[in-house]
Amino acid sequence: MSRRWQHKVIEVKGQFLSLKPQHVEEKLVQLGLQGWELVSVVSHGLAVWLYLKKEQ
């Protein structure tokens, strides 16, 4: 039986010209509690894009 996945991309933006690790961690904890699993991270300027998946 094959698995089916939902995918999500979240942009986490910095504030006042900085992106704090705590801000990213808070977002990851929030998403993890909803069942999302982090697959990849891409840094782009003052933001990071979080690529996530969870089983349907």
PDB file of N, CA and C in Angstrom:
ATOM      1  N   MET A   1       0.849  -1.182   0.000  1.00  0.00           N
ATOM      2  CA  MET A   1       0.000   0.000   0.000  1.00  0.00           C
ATOM      3  C   MET A   1       0.897   1.249   0.000  1.00  0.00           C
ATOM      4  N   SER A   2       0.618   2.176  -0.870  1.00  0.00           N
ATOM      5  CA  SER A   2       1.427   3.393  -0.939  1.00  0.00           C
ATOM      6  C   SER A   2       0.885   4.454   0.018  1.00  0.00           C
ATOM      7  N   ARG A   3       1.787   5.255   0.511  1.00  0.00           N
ATOM      8  CA  ARG A   3       1.404   6.345   1.411  1.00  0.00           C
ATOM      9  C   ARG A   3       1.053   7.580   0.602  1.00  0.00           C
ATOM     10  N   ARG A   4       0.172   8.384   1.136  1.00  0.00           N
ATOM     11  CA  ARG A   4      -0.182   9.658   0.526  1.00  0.00           C
ATOM     12  C   ARG A   4       0.259  10.751   1.487  1.00  0.00           C
ATOM     13  N   TRP A   5       0.837  11.803   0.941  1.00  0.00           N
ATOM     14  CA  TRP A   5       1.398  12.877   1.750  1.00  0.00           C
ATOM     15  C   TRP A   5       0.761  14.214   1.417  1.00  0.00           C
ATOM     16  N   GLN A   6       0.636  15.041   2.421  1.00  0.00           N
ATOM     17  CA  GLN A   6       0.304  16.450   2.238  1.00  0.00           C
ATOM     18  C   GLN A   6       1.629  17.194   2.318  1.00  0.00           C
ATOM     19  N   HIS A   7       1.747  18.289   1.587  1.00  0.00           N
ATOM     20  CA  HIS A   7       2.972  19.085   1.598  1.00  0.00           C
ATOM     21  C   HIS A   7       2.625  20.532   1.907  1.00  0.00           C
ATOM     22  N   LYS A   8       3.570  21.213   2.551  1.00  0.00           N
ATOM     23  CA  LYS A   8       3.350  22.607   2.930  1.00  0.00           C
ATOM     24  C   LYS A   8       4.686  23.329   2.864  1.00  0.00           C
ATOM     25  N   VAL A   9       4.652  24.579   2.415  1.00  0.00           N
ATOM     26  CA  VAL A   9       5.828  25.444   2.420  1.00  0.00           C
ATOM     27  C   VAL A   9       5.473  26.673   3.245  1.00  0.00           C
ATOM     28  N   ILE A  10       6.285  26.945   4.251  1.00  0.00           N
ATOM     29  CA  ILE A  10       6.057  28.080   5.150  1.00  0.00           C
ATOM     30  C   ILE A  10       7.246  29.021   5.040  1.00  0.00           C
ATOM     31  N   GLU A  11       6.978  30.301   4.903  1.00  0.00           N
ATOM     32  CA  GLU A  11       8.047  31.301   4.922  1.00  0.00           C
ATOM     33  C   GLU A  11       8.087  31.931   6.310  1.00  0.00           C
ATOM     34  N   VAL A  12       9.253  31.889   6.930  1.00  0.00           N
ATOM     35  CA  VAL A  12       9.453  32.522   8.230  1.00  0.00           C
ATOM     36  C   VAL A  12      10.351  33.726   7.993  1.00  0.00           C
ATOM     37  N   LYS A  13       9.811  34.918   8.235  1.00  0.00           N
ATOM     38  CA  LYS A  13      10.538  36.155   7.961  1.00  0.00           C
ATOM     39  C   LYS A  13      11.151  36.704   9.241  1.00  0.00           C
ATOM     40  N   GLY A  14      12.303  37.337   9.083  1.00  0.00           N
ATOM     41  CA  GLY A  14      12.947  38.006  10.204  1.00  0.00           C
ATOM     42  C   GLY A  14      12.263  39.332  10.494  1.00  0.00           C
ATOM     43  N   GLN A  15      12.557  39.847  11.683  1.00  0.00           N
ATOM     44  CA  GLN A  15      12.014  41.140  12.076  1.00  0.00           C
ATOM     45  C   GLN A  15      13.170  42.074  12.381  1.00  0.00           C
ATOM     46  N   PHE A  16      13.063  43.301  11.984  1.00  0.00           N
ATOM     47  CA  PHE A  16      14.087  44.314  12.252  1.00  0.00           C
ATOM     48  C   PHE A  16      15.469  43.862  11.767  1.00  0.00           C
ATOM     49  N   LEU A  17      15.520  43.390  10.544  1.00  0.00           N
ATOM     50  CA  LEU A  17      16.752  43.012   9.860  1.00  0.00           C
ATOM     51  C   LEU A  17      17.481  41.818  10.471  1.00  0.00           C
ATOM     52  N   SER A  18      16.758  40.963  11.196  1.00  0.00           N
ATOM     53  CA  SER A  18      17.392  39.754  11.723  1.00  0.00           C
ATOM     54  C   SER A  18      16.357  38.638  11.828  1.00  0.00           C
ATOM     55  N   LEU A  19      16.842  37.424  11.656  1.00  0.00           N
ATOM     56  CA  LEU A  19      16.006  36.241  11.810  1.00  0.00           C
ATOM     57  C   LEU A  19      16.579  35.448  12.970  1.00  0.00           C
ATOM     58  N   LYS A  20      15.835  35.362  14.053  1.00  0.00           N
ATOM     59  CA  LYS A  20      16.323  34.701  15.254  1.00  0.00           C
ATOM     60  C   LYS A  20      15.981  33.214  15.232  1.00  0.00           C
ATOM     61  N   PRO A  21      16.929  32.372  15.629  1.00  0.00           N
ATOM     62  CA  PRO A  21      16.672  30.928  15.660  1.00  0.00           C
ATOM     63  C   PRO A  21      15.450  30.563  16.516  1.00  0.00           C
ATOM     64  N   GLN A  22      15.217  31.299  17.594  1.00  0.00           N
ATOM     65  CA  GLN A  22      14.062  31.020  18.458  1.00  0.00           C
ATOM     66  C   GLN A  22      12.752  31.164  17.695  1.00  0.00           C
ATOM     67  N   HIS A  23      12.704  32.135  16.783  1.00  0.00           N
ATOM     68  CA  HIS A  23      11.489  32.362  16.001  1.00  0.00           C
ATOM     69  C   HIS A  23      11.210  31.160  15.085  1.00  0.00           C
ATOM     70  N   VAL A  24      12.269  30.644  14.457  1.00  0.00           N
ATOM     71  CA  VAL A  24      12.122  29.474  13.586  1.00  0.00           C
ATOM     72  C   VAL A  24      11.736  28.256  14.425  1.00  0.00           C
ATOM     73  N   GLU A  25      12.381  28.096  15.576  1.00  0.00           N
ATOM     74  CA  GLU A  25      12.090  26.955  16.445  1.00  0.00           C
ATOM     75  C   GLU A  25      10.647  26.973  16.938  1.00  0.00           C
ATOM     76  N   GLU A  26      10.146  28.134  17.312  1.00  0.00           N
ATOM     77  CA  GLU A  26       8.750  28.251  17.754  1.00  0.00           C
ATOM     78  C   GLU A  26       7.796  27.791  16.654  1.00  0.00           C
ATOM     79  N   LYS A  27       8.080  28.203  15.431  1.00  0.00           N
ATOM     80  CA  LYS A  27       7.227  27.817  14.295  1.00  0.00           C
ATOM     81  C   LYS A  27       7.292  26.318  14.065  1.00  0.00           C
ATOM     82  N   LEU A  28       8.502  25.727  14.164  1.00  0.00           N
ATOM     83  CA  LEU A  28       8.653  24.284  13.968  1.00  0.00           C
ATOM     84  C   LEU A  28       7.930  23.490  15.050  1.00  0.00           C
ATOM     85  N   VAL A  29       7.991  23.950  16.283  1.00  0.00           N
ATOM     86  CA  VAL A  29       7.282  23.266  17.371  1.00  0.00           C
ATOM     87  C   VAL A  29       5.777  23.311  17.119  1.00  0.00           C
ATOM     88  N   GLN A  30       5.277  24.470  16.733  1.00  0.00           N
ATOM     89  CA  GLN A  30       3.848  24.634  16.441  1.00  0.00           C
ATOM     90  C   GLN A  30       3.409  23.675  15.330  1.00  0.00           C
ATOM     91  N   LEU A  31       4.185  23.606  14.261  1.00  0.00           N
ATOM     92  CA  LEU A  31       3.841  22.734  13.145  1.00  0.00           C
ATOM     93  C   LEU A  31       3.998  21.262  13.517  1.00  0.00           C
ATOM     94  N   GLY A  32       5.012  20.932  14.311  1.00  0.00           N
ATOM     95  CA  GLY A  32       5.211  19.555  14.754  1.00  0.00           C
ATOM     96  C   GLY A  32       4.046  19.045  15.581  1.00  0.00           C
ATOM     97  N   LEU A  33       3.478  19.894  16.401  1.00  0.00           N
ATOM     98  CA  LEU A  33       2.314  19.503  17.203  1.00  0.00           C
ATOM     99  C   LEU A  33       1.097  19.202  16.324  1.00  0.00           C
ATOM    100  N   GLN A  34       1.104  19.734  15.109  1.00  0.00           N
ATOM    101  CA  GLN A  34       0.021  19.478  14.159  1.00  0.00           C
ATOM    102  C   GLN A  34       0.318  18.265  13.274  1.00  0.00           C
ATOM    103  N   GLY A  35       1.479  17.619  13.504  1.00  0.00           N
ATOM    104  CA  GLY A  35       1.811  16.414  12.754  1.00  0.00           C
ATOM    105  C   GLY A  35       2.717  16.632  11.555  1.00  0.00           C
ATOM    106  N   TRP A  36       3.182  17.866  11.336  1.00  0.00           N
ATOM    107  CA  TRP A  36       4.042  18.153  10.191  1.00  0.00           C
ATOM    108  C   TRP A  36       5.473  17.745  10.487  1.00  0.00           C
ATOM    109  N   GLU A  37       6.162  17.206   9.488  1.00  0.00           N
ATOM    110  CA  GLU A  37       7.554  16.792   9.580  1.00  0.00           C
ATOM    111  C   GLU A  37       8.396  17.656   8.646  1.00  0.00           C
ATOM    112  N   LEU A  38       9.485  18.200   9.176  1.00  0.00           N
ATOM    113  CA  LEU A  38      10.372  19.043   8.378  1.00  0.00           C
ATOM    114  C   LEU A  38      11.160  18.188   7.401  1.00  0.00           C
ATOM    115  N   VAL A  39      11.139  18.588   6.127  1.00  0.00           N
ATOM    116  CA  VAL A  39      11.846  17.854   5.078  1.00  0.00           C
ATOM    117  C   VAL A  39      13.089  18.615   4.627  1.00  0.00           C
ATOM    118  N   SER A  40      12.960  19.938   4.492  1.00  0.00           N
ATOM    119  CA  SER A  40      14.073  20.738   3.990  1.00  0.00           C
ATOM    120  C   SER A  40      13.909  22.190   4.427  1.00  0.00           C
ATOM    121  N   VAL A  41      15.017  22.916   4.407  1.00  0.00           N
ATOM    122  CA  VAL A  41      15.024  24.344   4.739  1.00  0.00           C
ATOM    123  C   VAL A  41      15.847  25.063   3.684  1.00  0.00           C
ATOM    124  N   VAL A  42      15.329  26.197   3.192  1.00  0.00           N
ATOM    125  CA  VAL A  42      16.068  27.030   2.251  1.00  0.00           C
ATOM    126  C   VAL A  42      16.130  28.432   2.835  1.00  0.00           C
ATOM    127  N   SER A  43      17.337  28.958   2.941  1.00  0.00           N
ATOM    128  CA  SER A  43      17.541  30.313   3.437  1.00  0.00           C
ATOM    129  C   SER A  43      17.532  31.263   2.250  1.00  0.00           C
ATOM    130  N   HIS A  44      16.805  32.373   2.403  1.00  0.00           N
ATOM    131  CA  HIS A  44      16.721  33.357   1.326  1.00  0.00           C
ATOM    132  C   HIS A  44      16.694  34.752   1.952  1.00  0.00           C
ATOM    133  N   GLY A  45      17.823  35.409   1.954  1.00  0.00           N
ATOM    134  CA  GLY A  45      17.882  36.748   2.542  1.00  0.00           C
ATOM    135  C   GLY A  45      17.576  36.712   4.023  1.00  0.00           C
ATOM    136  N   LEU A  46      16.579  37.491   4.434  1.00  0.00           N
ATOM    137  CA  LEU A  46      16.183  37.549   5.838  1.00  0.00           C
ATOM    138  C   LEU A  46      15.016  36.628   6.150  1.00  0.00           C
ATOM    139  N   ALA A  47      14.852  35.589   5.350  1.00  0.00           N
ATOM    140  CA  ALA A  47      13.766  34.641   5.568  1.00  0.00           C
ATOM    141  C   ALA A  47      14.273  33.224   5.333  1.00  0.00           C
ATOM    142  N   VAL A  48      13.541  32.273   5.873  1.00  0.00           N
ATOM    143  CA  VAL A  48      13.785  30.865   5.555  1.00  0.00           C
ATOM    144  C   VAL A  48      12.468  30.257   5.108  1.00  0.00           C
ATOM    145  N   TRP A  49      12.555  29.323   4.191  1.00  0.00           N
ATOM    146  CA  TRP A  49      11.387  28.581   3.741  1.00  0.00           C
ATOM    147  C   TRP A  49      11.496  27.187   4.318  1.00  0.00           C
ATOM    148  N   LEU A  50      10.453  26.765   5.010  1.00  0.00           N
ATOM    149  CA  LEU A  50      10.396  25.444   5.619  1.00  0.00           C
ATOM    150  C   LEU A  50       9.526  24.557   4.743  1.00  0.00           C
ATOM    151  N   TYR A  51      10.066  23.443   4.300  1.00  0.00           N
ATOM    152  CA  TYR A  51       9.326  22.483   3.481  1.00  0.00           C
ATOM    153  C   TYR A  51       8.940  21.321   4.387  1.00  0.00           C
ATOM    154  N   LEU A  52       7.635  21.049   4.462  1.00  0.00           N
ATOM    155  CA  LEU A  52       7.129  20.057   5.398  1.00  0.00           C
ATOM    156  C   LEU A  52       6.230  19.053   4.720  1.00  0.00           C
ATOM    157  N   LYS A  53       6.046  17.911   5.396  1.00  0.00           N
ATOM    158  CA  LYS A  53       5.114  16.908   4.899  1.00  0.00           C
ATOM    159  C   LYS A  53       4.430  16.247   6.088  1.00  0.00           C
ATOM    160  N   LYS A  54       3.248  15.692   5.829  1.00  0.00           N
ATOM    161  CA  LYS A  54       2.591  14.843   6.822  1.00  0.00           C
ATOM    162  C   LYS A  54       1.704  13.847   6.077  1.00  0.00           C
ATOM    163  N   GLU A  55       1.557  12.710   6.679  1.00  0.00           N
ATOM    164  CA  GLU A  55       0.766  11.653   6.044  1.00  0.00           C
ATOM    165  C   GLU A  55      -0.711  12.012   6.100  1.00  0.00           C
ATOM    166  N   GLN A  56      -1.394  11.733   5.004  1.00  0.00           N
ATOM    167  CA  GLN A  56      -2.841  12.029   4.947  1.00  0.00           C
ATOM    168  C   GLN A  56      -3.628  10.973   5.679  1.00  0.00           C
TER     169      GLN A  56
END
